[in-house]
Structures are given as C-alpha cells and as structure tokens.
Amino acid sequence: MLAPYRSLDAVLDEAASLGRASTYGVSAEGRPLLAVELGDRGPLLQVTAAIHGVEYIGVEVALEVLRRGPIPGARLRVCPVLNPDAHAATWAAGG
C-alpha cells in the first residue's frame, strides 16, 4: 500500500500548478520530464527527486520546497521525478 503517496499524474499535476512548468524531455517510455521554476534573479538552485522508483518521500520533499515558494535572491528549479518510468512501475506494482 502506497498511501499517503500519490500517482505520477497527481504529482506532476500538483508540481505544474506551483510555478512555471516546462517539459525538458521524455523518459525512455515516453513520460514527460517536468521542471518547475520559481523566481527569476540570482543563482540557480536545483532540487531533484525520485531517480529510483521507490523514493516517494523525496518527491514529497521536492513538492514541499515548491509549496514554500521562491527563495529570496535565487532562482529555484525543482524536478520532482527524475525517473517517471520507475515511479509509475513501482506505483503499478503497489510498492
């Protein structure tokens, strides 16, 4: 059971609603690779999560970074799921 974690679609939908979303490519299985940006000045801080399929807590941390908003004096880029294929496969298998 994966509660309280969410499906890939739910994660990507929320992430996209929190800032300037862009797709920087597609996965091996054709899923979008999403980046969300906040702020427009200063050095870039990039946050990434979920390079492995079972890393759901990292996804939640990345989303919380976005929820808390821009970082003063910096540009923020969050890639909440680096490996959407593994995330989806783990979800489909129930963990």
Coordinates of C-alpha atoms in Angstrom, one line a residue:
M1 CA 0.0 0.0 0.0
L2 CA 1.4 3.4 -1.0
A3 CA -0.9 5.7 0.9
P4 CA -0.3 8.6 1.5
Y5 CA 1.8 8.9 -1.6
R6 CA 0.3 9.7 -5.0
S7 CA 0.4 8.6 -8.5
L8 CA 2.8 10.1 -11.1
D9 CA 0.0 12.0 -12.7
A10 CA -1.1 13.5 -9.4
V11 CA 2.5 14.5 -8.5
L12 CA 3.1 16.2 -11.9
D13 CA -0.3 18.0 -11.8
E14 CA 0.4 19.5 -8.4
A15 CA 4.0 20.4 -9.3
A16 CA 2.9 22.1 -12.5
S17 CA 0.4 24.2 -10.6
L18 CA 3.0 25.6 -8.2
G19 CA 5.2 27.6 -10.7
R20 CA 6.4 27.9 -14.2
A21 CA 6.3 24.4 -15.5
S22 CA 8.2 23.1 -18.5
T23 CA 9.0 19.7 -20.0
Y24 CA 12.7 19.2 -20.6
G25 CA 12.4 15.9 -22.4
V26 CA 10.7 12.5 -22.2
S27 CA 11.7 9.3 -20.4
A28 CA 12.6 6.0 -22.2
E29 CA 8.9 5.1 -22.1
G30 CA 7.7 8.5 -23.3
R31 CA 6.6 10.1 -20.0
P32 CA 7.3 13.8 -19.6
L33 CA 10.3 15.0 -17.6
L34 CA 9.0 18.0 -15.7
A35 CA 10.8 21.0 -14.2
V36 CA 9.1 23.8 -12.3
E37 CA 10.8 27.2 -11.7
L38 CA 10.2 30.0 -9.2
G39 CA 12.0 33.3 -9.1
D40 CA 13.8 35.0 -11.9
R41 CA 17.0 36.5 -10.4
G42 CA 20.1 35.2 -8.7
P43 CA 22.0 31.9 -8.7
L44 CA 20.1 28.8 -9.7
L45 CA 19.3 26.2 -7.0
Q46 CA 18.1 22.9 -8.5
V47 CA 16.3 20.3 -6.4
T48 CA 15.8 16.8 -7.8
A49 CA 14.0 13.8 -6.6
A50 CA 13.0 10.2 -7.5
I51 CA 15.8 8.9 -9.5
H52 CA 14.8 5.4 -8.2
G53 CA 11.2 4.2 -8.2
V54 CA 10.7 3.7 -4.5
E55 CA 11.8 7.2 -3.4
Y56 CA 8.3 8.7 -2.8
I57 CA 9.4 10.7 0.2
G58 CA 11.9 12.6 -1.9
V59 CA 9.0 13.6 -4.2
E60 CA 7.1 14.9 -1.3
V61 CA 10.1 16.9 -0.1
A62 CA 10.6 18.4 -3.6
L63 CA 6.9 19.4 -3.7
E64 CA 7.1 21.0 -0.3
V65 CA 10.1 23.1 -1.5
L66 CA 7.8 24.4 -4.3
R67 CA 4.9 24.9 -1.9
R68 CA 7.0 27.1 0.3
G69 CA 7.6 29.4 -2.6
P70 CA 10.6 31.3 -4.0
I71 CA 13.9 31.6 -2.2
P72 CA 14.8 35.3 -1.9
G73 CA 17.8 36.1 -4.1
A74 CA 17.8 32.8 -6.0
R75 CA 16.1 31.1 -8.9
L76 CA 14.7 27.7 -7.9
R77 CA 14.2 24.8 -10.3
V78 CA 12.5 21.6 -9.0
C79 CA 12.5 18.4 -11.0
P80 CA 10.2 16.3 -8.7
V81 CA 10.5 13.0 -10.6
L82 CA 13.7 12.3 -12.5
N83 CA 12.7 8.8 -13.3
P84 CA 9.0 8.7 -14.1
D85 CA 9.1 5.2 -15.6
A86 CA 10.4 3.7 -12.3
H87 CA 7.9 5.8 -10.3
A88 CA 5.0 4.6 -12.4
A89 CA 6.2 0.9 -12.3
T90 CA 6.6 1.0 -8.5
W91 CA 3.1 2.6 -8.2
A92 CA 1.6 -0.1 -10.5
A93 CA 3.2 -2.9 -8.5
G94 CA 1.8 -1.4 -5.3
G95 CA 5.2 -0.6 -3.9

